[in-house]
Coordinates of C-alpha atoms and ligand atoms in Angstrom, one line a residue:
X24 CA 201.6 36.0 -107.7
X25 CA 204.1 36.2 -110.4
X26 CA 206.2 39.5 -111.1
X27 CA 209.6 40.2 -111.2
X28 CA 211.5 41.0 -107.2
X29 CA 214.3 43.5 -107.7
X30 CA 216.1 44.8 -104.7
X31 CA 218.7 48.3 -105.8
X32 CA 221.2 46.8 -103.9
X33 CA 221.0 44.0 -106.7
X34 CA 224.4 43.7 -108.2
X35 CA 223.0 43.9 -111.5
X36 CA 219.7 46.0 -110.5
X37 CA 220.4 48.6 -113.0
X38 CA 220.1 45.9 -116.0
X39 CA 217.2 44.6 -115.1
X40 CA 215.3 47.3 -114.3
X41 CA 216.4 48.7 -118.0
X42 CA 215.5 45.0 -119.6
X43 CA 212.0 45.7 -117.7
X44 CA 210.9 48.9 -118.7
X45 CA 212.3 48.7 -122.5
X46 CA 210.5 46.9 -125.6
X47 CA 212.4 44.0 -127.1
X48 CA 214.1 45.2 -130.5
X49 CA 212.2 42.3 -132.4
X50 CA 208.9 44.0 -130.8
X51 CA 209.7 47.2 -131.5
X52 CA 210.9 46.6 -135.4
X53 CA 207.4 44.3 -135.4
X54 CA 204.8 47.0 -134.5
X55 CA 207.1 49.8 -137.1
X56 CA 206.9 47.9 -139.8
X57 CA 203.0 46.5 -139.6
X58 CA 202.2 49.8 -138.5
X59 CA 204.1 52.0 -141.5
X60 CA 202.7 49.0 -144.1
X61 CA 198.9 50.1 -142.9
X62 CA 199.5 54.0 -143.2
X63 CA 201.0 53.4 -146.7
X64 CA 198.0 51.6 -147.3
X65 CA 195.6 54.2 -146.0
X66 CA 197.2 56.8 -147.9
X67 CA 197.4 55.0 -151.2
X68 CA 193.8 53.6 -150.8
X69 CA 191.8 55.9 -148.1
X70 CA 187.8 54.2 -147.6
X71 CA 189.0 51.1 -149.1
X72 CA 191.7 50.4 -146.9
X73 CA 190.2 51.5 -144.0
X74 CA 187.3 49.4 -144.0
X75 CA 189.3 46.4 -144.8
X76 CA 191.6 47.1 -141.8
X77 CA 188.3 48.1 -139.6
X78 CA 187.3 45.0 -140.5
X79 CA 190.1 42.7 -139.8
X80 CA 191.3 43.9 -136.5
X81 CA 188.0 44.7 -135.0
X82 CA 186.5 42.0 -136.4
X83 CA 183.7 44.0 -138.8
X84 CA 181.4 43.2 -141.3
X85 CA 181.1 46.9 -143.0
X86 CA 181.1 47.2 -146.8
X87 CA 181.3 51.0 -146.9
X88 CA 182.7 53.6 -144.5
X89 CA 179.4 55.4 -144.2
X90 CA 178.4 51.9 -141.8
X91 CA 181.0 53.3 -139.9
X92 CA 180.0 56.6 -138.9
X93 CA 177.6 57.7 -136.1
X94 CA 176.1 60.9 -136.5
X95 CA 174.6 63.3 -133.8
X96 CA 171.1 61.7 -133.8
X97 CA 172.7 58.6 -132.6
X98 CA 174.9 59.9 -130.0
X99 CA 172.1 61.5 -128.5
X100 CA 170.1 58.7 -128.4
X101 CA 172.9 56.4 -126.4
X102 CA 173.0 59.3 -124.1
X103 CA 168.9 59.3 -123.1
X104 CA 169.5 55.3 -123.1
X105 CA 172.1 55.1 -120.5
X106 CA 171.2 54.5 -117.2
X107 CA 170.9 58.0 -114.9
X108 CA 173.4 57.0 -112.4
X109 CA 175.9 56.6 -115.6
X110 CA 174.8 60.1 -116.6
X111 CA 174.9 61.7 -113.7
X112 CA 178.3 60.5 -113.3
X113 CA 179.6 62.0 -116.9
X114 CA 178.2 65.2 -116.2
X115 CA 179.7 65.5 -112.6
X116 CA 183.0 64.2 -114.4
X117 CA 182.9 66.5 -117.5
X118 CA 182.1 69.6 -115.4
X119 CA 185.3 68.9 -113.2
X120 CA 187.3 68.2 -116.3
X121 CA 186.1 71.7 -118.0
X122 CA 186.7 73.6 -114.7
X123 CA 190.0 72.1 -114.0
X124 CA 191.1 73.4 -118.2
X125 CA 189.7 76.7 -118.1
X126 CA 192.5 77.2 -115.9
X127 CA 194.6 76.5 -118.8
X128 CA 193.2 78.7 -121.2
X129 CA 195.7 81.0 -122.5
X130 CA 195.2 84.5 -123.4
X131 CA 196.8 86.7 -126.4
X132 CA 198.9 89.5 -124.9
X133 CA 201.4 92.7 -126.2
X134 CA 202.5 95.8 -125.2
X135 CA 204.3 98.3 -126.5
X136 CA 208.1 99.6 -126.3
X137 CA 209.8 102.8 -125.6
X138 CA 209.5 103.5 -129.1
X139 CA 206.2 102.8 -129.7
X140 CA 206.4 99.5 -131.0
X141 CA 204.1 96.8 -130.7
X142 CA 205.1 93.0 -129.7
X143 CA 203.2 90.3 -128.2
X144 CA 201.7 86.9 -129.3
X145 CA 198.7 85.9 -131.0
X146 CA 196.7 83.1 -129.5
X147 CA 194.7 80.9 -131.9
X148 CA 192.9 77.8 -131.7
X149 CA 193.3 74.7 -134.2
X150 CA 191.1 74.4 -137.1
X151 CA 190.7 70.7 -136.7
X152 CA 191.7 68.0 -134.1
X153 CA 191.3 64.4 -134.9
X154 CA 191.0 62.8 -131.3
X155 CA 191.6 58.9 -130.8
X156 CA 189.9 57.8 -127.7
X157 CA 191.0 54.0 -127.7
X158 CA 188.0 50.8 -127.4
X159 CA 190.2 48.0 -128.2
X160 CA 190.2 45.8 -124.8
X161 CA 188.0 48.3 -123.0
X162 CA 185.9 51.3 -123.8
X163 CA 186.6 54.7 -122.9
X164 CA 184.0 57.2 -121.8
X165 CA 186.0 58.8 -119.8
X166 CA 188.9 59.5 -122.1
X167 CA 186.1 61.3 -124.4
X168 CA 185.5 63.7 -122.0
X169 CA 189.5 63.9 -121.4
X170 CA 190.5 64.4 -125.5
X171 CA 187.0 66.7 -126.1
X172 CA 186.9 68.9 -123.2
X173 CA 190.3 70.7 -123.9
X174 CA 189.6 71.5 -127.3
X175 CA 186.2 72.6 -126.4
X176 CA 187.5 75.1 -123.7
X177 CA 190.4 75.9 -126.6
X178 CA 188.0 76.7 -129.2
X179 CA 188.8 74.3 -131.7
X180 CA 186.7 74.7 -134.9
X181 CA 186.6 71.2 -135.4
X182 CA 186.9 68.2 -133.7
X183 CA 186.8 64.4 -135.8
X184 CA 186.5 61.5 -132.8
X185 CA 187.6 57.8 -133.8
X186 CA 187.1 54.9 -131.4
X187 CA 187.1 51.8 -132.4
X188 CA 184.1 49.2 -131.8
X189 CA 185.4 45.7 -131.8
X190 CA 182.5 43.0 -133.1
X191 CA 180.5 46.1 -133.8
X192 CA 179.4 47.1 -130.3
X193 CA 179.2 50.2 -129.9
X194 CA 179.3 51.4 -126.0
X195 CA 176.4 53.6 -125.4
X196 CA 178.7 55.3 -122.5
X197 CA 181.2 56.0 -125.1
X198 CA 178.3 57.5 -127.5
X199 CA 176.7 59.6 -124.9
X200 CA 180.3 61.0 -123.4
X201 CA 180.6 62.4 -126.9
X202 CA 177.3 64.3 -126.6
X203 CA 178.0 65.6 -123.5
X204 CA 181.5 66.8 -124.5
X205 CA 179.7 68.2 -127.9
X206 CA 181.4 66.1 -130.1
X207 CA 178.9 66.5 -133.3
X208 CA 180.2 63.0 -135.4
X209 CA 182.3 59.8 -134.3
X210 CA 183.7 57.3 -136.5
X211 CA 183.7 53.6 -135.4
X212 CA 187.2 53.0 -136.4
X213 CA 190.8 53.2 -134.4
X214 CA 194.2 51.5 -134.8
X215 CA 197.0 52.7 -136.9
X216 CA 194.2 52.7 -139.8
X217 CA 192.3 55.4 -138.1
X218 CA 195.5 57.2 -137.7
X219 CA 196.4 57.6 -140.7
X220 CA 193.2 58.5 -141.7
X221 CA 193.4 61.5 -139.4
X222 CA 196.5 62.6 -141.4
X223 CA 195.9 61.8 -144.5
X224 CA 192.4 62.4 -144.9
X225 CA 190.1 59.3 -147.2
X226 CA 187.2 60.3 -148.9
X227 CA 185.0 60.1 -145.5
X228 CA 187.8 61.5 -143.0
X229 CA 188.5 65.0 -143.0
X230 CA 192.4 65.2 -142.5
X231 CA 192.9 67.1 -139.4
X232 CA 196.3 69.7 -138.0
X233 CA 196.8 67.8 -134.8
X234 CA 196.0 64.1 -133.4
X235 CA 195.8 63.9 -129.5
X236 CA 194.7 60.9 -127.5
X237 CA 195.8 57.1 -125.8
X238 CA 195.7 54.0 -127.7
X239 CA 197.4 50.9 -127.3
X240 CA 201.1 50.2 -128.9
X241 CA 199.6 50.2 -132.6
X242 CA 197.9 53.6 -132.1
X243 CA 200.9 55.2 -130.0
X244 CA 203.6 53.8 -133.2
X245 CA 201.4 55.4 -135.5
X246 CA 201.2 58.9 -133.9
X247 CA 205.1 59.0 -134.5
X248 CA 205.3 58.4 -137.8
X249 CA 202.6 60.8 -138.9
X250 CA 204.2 63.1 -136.6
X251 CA 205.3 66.4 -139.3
X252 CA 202.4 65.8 -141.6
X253 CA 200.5 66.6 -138.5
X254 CA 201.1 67.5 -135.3
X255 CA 200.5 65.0 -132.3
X256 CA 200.0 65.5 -128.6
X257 CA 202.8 62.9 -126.9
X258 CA 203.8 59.3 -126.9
X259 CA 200.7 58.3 -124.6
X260 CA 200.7 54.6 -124.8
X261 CA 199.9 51.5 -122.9
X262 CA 199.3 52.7 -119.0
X263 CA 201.9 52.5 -116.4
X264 CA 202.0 53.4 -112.6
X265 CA 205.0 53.3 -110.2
X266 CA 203.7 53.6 -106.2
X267 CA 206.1 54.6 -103.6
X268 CA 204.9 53.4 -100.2
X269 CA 206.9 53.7 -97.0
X270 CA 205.4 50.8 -96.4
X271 CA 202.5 52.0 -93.6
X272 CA 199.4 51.8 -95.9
X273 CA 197.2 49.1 -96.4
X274 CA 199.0 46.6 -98.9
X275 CA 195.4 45.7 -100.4
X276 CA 195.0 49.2 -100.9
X277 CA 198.4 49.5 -102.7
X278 CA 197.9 45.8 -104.8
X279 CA 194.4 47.1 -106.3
X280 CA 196.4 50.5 -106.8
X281 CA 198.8 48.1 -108.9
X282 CA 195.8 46.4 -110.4
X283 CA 194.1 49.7 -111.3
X284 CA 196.7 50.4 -114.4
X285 CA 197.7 46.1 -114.9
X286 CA 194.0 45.8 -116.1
X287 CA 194.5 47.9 -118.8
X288 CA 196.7 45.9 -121.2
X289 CA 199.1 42.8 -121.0
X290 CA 201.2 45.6 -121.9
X291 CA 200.9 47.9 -119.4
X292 CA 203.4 48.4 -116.2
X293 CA 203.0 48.4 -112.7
X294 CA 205.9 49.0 -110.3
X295 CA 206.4 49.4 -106.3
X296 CA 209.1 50.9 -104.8
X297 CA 209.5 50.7 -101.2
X298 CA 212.2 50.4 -98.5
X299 CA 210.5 47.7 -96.4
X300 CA 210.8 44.0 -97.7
X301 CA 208.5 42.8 -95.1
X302 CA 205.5 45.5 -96.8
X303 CA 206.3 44.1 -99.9
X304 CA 205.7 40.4 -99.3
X305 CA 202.6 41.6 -97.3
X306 CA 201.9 43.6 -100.9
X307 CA 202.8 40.4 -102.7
X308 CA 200.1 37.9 -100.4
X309 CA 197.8 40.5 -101.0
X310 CA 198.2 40.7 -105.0
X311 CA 197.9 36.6 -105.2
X312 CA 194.2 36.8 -103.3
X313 CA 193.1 39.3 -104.9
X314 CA 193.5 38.8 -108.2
X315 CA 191.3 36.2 -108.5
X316 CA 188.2 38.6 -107.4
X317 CA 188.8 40.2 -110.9
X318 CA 187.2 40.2 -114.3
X319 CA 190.4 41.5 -116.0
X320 CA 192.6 38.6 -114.1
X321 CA 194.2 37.2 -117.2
X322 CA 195.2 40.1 -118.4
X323 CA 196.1 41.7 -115.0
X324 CA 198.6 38.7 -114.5
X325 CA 200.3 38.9 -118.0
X326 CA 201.1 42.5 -117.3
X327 CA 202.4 41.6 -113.8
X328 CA 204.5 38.8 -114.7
X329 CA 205.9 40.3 -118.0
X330 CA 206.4 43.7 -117.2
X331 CA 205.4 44.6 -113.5
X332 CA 207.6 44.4 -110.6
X333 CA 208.0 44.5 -106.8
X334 CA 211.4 46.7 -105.8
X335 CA 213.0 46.4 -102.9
X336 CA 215.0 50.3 -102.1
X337 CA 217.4 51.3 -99.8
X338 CA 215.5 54.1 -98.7
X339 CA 212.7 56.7 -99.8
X340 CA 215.4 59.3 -101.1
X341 CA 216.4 56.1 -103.7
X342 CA 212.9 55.5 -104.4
X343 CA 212.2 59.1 -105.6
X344 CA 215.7 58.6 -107.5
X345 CA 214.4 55.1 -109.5
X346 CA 211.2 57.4 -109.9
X347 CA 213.0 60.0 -111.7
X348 CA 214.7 57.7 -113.6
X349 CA 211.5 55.8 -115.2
X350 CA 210.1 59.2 -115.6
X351 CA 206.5 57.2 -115.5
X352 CA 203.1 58.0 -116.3
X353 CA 201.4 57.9 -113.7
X354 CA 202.8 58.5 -109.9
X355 CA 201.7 57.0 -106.8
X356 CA 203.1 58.7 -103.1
X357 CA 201.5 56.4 -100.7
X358 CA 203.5 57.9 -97.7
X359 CA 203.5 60.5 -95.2
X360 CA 204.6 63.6 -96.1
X361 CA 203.7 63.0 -99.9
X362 CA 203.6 67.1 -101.1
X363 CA 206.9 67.1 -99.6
X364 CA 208.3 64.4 -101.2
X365 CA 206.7 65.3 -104.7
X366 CA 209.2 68.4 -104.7
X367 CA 211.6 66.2 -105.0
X368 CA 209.8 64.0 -108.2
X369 CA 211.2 66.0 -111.4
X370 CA 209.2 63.6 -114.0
X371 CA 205.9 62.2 -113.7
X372 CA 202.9 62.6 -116.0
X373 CA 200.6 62.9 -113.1
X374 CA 201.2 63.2 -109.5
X375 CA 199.4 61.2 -106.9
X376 CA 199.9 62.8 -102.8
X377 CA 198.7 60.2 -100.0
X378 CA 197.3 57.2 -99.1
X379 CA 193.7 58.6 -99.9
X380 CA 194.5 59.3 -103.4
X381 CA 194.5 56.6 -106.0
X382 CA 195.5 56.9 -109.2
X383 CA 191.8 55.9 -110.5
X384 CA 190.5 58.9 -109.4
X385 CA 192.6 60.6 -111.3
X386 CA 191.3 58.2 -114.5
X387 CA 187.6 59.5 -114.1
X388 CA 186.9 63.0 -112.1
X389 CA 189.3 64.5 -110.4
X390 CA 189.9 66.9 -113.2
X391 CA 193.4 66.8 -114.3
X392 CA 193.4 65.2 -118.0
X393 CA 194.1 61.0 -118.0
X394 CA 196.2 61.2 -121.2
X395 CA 199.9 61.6 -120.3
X396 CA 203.3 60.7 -121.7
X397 CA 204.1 57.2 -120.8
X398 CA 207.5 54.9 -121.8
X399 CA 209.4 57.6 -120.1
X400 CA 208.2 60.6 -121.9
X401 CA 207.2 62.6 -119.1
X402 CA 211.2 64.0 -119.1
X403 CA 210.1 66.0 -122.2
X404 CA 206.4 65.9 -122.2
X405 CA 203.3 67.4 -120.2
X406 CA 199.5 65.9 -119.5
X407 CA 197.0 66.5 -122.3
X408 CA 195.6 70.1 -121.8
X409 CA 194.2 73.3 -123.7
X410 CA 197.7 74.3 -124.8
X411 CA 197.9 71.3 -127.0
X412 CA 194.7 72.6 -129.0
X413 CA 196.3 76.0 -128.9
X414 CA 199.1 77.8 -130.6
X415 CA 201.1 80.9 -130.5
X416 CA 202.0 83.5 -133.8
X417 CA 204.6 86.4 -132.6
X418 CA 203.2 89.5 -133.3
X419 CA 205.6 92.7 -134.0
X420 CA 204.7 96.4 -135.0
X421 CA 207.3 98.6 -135.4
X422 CA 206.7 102.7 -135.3
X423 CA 208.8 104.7 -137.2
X424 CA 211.3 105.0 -134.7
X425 CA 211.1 101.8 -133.6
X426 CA 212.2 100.5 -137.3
X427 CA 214.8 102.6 -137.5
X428 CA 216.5 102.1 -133.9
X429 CA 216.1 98.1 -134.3
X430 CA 217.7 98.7 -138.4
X431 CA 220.7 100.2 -136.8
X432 CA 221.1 96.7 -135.1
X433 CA 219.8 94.5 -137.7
X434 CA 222.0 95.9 -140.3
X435 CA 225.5 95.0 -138.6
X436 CA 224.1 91.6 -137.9
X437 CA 222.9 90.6 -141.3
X438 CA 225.8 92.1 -142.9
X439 CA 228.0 89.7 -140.4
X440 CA 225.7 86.9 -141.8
X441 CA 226.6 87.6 -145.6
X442 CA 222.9 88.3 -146.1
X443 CA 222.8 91.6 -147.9
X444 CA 219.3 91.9 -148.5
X445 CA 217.8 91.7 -144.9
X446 CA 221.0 94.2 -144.3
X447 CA 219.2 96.6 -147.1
X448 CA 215.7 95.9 -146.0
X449 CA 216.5 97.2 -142.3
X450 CA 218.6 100.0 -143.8
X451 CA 215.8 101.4 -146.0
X452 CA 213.9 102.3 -142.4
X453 CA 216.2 104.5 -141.1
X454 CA 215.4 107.7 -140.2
X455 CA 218.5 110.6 -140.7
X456 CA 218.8 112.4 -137.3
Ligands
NAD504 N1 198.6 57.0 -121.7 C1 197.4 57.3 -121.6 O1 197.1 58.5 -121.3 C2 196.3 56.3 -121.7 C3 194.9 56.6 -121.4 C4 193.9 55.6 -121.6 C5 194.3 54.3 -122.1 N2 195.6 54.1 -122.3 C6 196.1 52.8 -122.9 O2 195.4 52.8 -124.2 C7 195.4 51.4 -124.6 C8 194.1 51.0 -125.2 O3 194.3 49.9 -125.9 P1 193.2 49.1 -126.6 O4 193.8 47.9 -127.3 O5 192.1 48.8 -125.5 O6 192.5 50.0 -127.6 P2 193.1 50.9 -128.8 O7 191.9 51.6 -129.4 O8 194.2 51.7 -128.5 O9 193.6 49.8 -129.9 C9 192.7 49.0 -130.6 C10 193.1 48.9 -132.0 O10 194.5 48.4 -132.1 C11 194.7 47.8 -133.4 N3 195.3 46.5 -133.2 C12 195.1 45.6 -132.2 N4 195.9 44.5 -132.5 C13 196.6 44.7 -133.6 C14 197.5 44.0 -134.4 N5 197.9 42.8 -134.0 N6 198.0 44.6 -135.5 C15 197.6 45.8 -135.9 N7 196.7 46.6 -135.2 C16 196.2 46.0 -134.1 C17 193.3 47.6 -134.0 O11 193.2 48.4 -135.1 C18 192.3 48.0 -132.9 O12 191.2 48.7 -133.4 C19 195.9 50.6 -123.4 O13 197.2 50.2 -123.6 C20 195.7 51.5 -122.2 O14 196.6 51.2 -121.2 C21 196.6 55.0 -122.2
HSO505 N1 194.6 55.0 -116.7 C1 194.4 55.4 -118.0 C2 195.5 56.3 -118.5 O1 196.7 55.6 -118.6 C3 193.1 56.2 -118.2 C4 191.8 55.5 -117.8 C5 190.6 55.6 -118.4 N2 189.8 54.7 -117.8 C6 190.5 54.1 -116.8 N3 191.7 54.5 -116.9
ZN506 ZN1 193.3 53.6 -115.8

């Protein structure tokens, strides 16, 4: 099977593994460009635009946004349609997901001073959270119940959900996620179209404070730029996974491991480190007959040969170092001794310990959230949780004393600053002693 063989004692390792894990500058400009023409365009135009857009990349027939929108009635129809297996399986899902973010939940809290005075913070939930749950090349039930739990154990007062529905099929799965999550409304659209409808608002979308959620290249170029007009979660963008095996687990185990995040997109990345060359050629033989079993083999060997790659370390210690380096999404330790080594892992969006946990399970049930920071994001960015549907106003309430001991330091300070008045405001709570 075809994908790139890197070994770190490669003269010129470093270079390649850089040219492998960046987007060409013609790619990059591309996708900035088409994707800042179609906000414009959605802002200047709203309904218009959008359905125009809708219908060119997803290959729609609609002649007026309200084709587009599924309402309650509908959503809880896909959910008594799907089969019970299916349901059972969102329900078991969404009840891990909610008791996995509860944990999250973060409380207000303040005490009071020597003096009597109050501080603390305020915790509040968002007003409204537009959530993009991506159906481009797949559809995504589970990242529903991944992008609506959070904000349902955070409080949010409103949540808009786009997905898009490519030919206009609409995936009952999809539909009856939303319903379990109690997502009241979802609008059949996505792309950097639906983005910007999120921040700008159209005559049919509300405009919302915050956008969370995965989406392919389009939707993740989009986020930024309407990043400041609203607030996003993270860069979560095409899937990526990097396995470190010491090179005793089963390498069909560790090629469908590879697989697992290759399906998703020509554009995704898949990467093993290891410090055994034989392992790897075993992993290799293993990826070439096994592709052919898949459905998603095309797009699985795109993704390999473009961006994926077998690497060849030194030793496990160098392995965590490349690791730290691509800062990846997703994190596979397929080795003994994995909760030791993960002390040494500084950034990964998610964490995988042992042979007996694939990253897929993390994708459906486990109950950590499946949207996290990807093109090397996870060195400033976290996993999708309630604190991303939350936010925090400082709370201060000064006695009289309190005012007057904190204006006997405020007042040298602003004075220092030039800033007379916040001087004088201080001053005029001081009490004589
Ligand atoms: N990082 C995460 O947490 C996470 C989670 C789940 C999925 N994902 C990733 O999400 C992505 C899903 O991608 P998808 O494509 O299946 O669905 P998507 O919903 O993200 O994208 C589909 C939309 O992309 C737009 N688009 C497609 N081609 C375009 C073009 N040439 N010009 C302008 N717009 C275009 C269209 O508007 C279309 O509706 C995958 O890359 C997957 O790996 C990431
Ligand atoms: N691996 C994806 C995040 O990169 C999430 C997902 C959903 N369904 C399958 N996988
Ligand atoms: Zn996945």
């Amino acid at each position: 099977m075809n994908t790139h063989r890197l070994s770190s004692t490669d003269a010129d390792f470093d270079a390649r593994l850089d040219a492998l894990t960046a987007w060409s500058e013609e790619r990059d400009s591309e996708v900035t460009e088409r994707v800042h023409a179609i906000i414009q365009d959605v802002r200047r135009r709203g309904d218009a635009a959008l359905v125009e857009y809708t219908n060119r990349f997803d290959r729609r027939q609609a002649t007026d946004m309200a084709e587009l929108v599924i309402d309650a009635d509908a959503l809880q129809a896909a959910l008594a349609r799907i089969p019970a297996a299916h349901r059972e399986a969102l329900e078991i899902a969404a009840e891990r997901v909610r008791s996995y973010h509860r944990r999250q939940l973060t409380e207000s809290w303040q005490y009071r001073d020597e003096d009597g005075t109050l501080l603390g913070q305020q915790v509040t939930a968002l007003d409204r959270a537009g959530l993009y749950v991506p159906g481009g090349k797949a559809a995504y039930p589970s990242s529903v119940l991944m992008n609506a739990i959070p904000a349902q154990v955070a409080g949010v007062g409103e949540v808009v959900m786009v997905s898009p529905s490519p030919d206009g099929e609409l995936n009952d799965t999809v539909l009856a996620a939303a319903a379990i999550a109690g997502v009241s409304r979802v609008l059949s659209i996505g792309g950097a179209q639906a983005v910007a409808a999120l921040a700008y608002g159209t005559e049919t979308v509300p405009a919302v404070d915050k956008i969370v959620g995965p989406g392919n290249i389009y939707v993740a170029e989009a986020k930024r730029q309407v990043f400041g007009k609203v607030g996003i979660d993270m860069i979560a963008g095409p899937s990526e996974i990097v396995v470190v095996c010491d090179g005793h687990s089963d390498p069909d185990w560790i090629a469908m491991d590879l697989f697992s995040q290759a399906e998703h997109d020509e554009e995704a990345q898949a990467i093993l480190l290891c410090p055994d060359a034989a392992f790897i050629d075993a992993v290799q033989a293993s990826m070439a007959r096994l592709v052919t079993t898949l459905e998603r083999e095309t797009i699985i060997r795109t993704s390999m040969a473009d961006r994926g790659a077998l690497i060849l370390t030194r030793d496990l210690n160098e392995a965590i170092e490349v690791v730290n380096r691509l800062a990846p999404e997703h994190l596979e330790l397929s080795m003994a001794d994995a909760e030791q080594w993960a002390k040494k892992v500084r950034h990964a969006g998610a964490i995988f310990l042992g042979r007996h946990t694939p990253e897929a399970l993390g994708d459906y049930c486990a109950g950590p959230n499946h949207v996290l920071p990807t093109s090397a994001t996870a060195r400033f960015s976290s996993p999708l949780g309630v604190y991303d549907f939350q936010k925090r106003s400082s709370l201060i309430g000064c006695s009289p004393a309190g005012a007057s001991r904190l204006a006997a330091v405020a007042s040298p300070l602003a004075r220092s600053e030039g800033l007379t008045a916040h001087a004088r405001s201080a001053e005029y709570r001081l009490i004589e002693s």
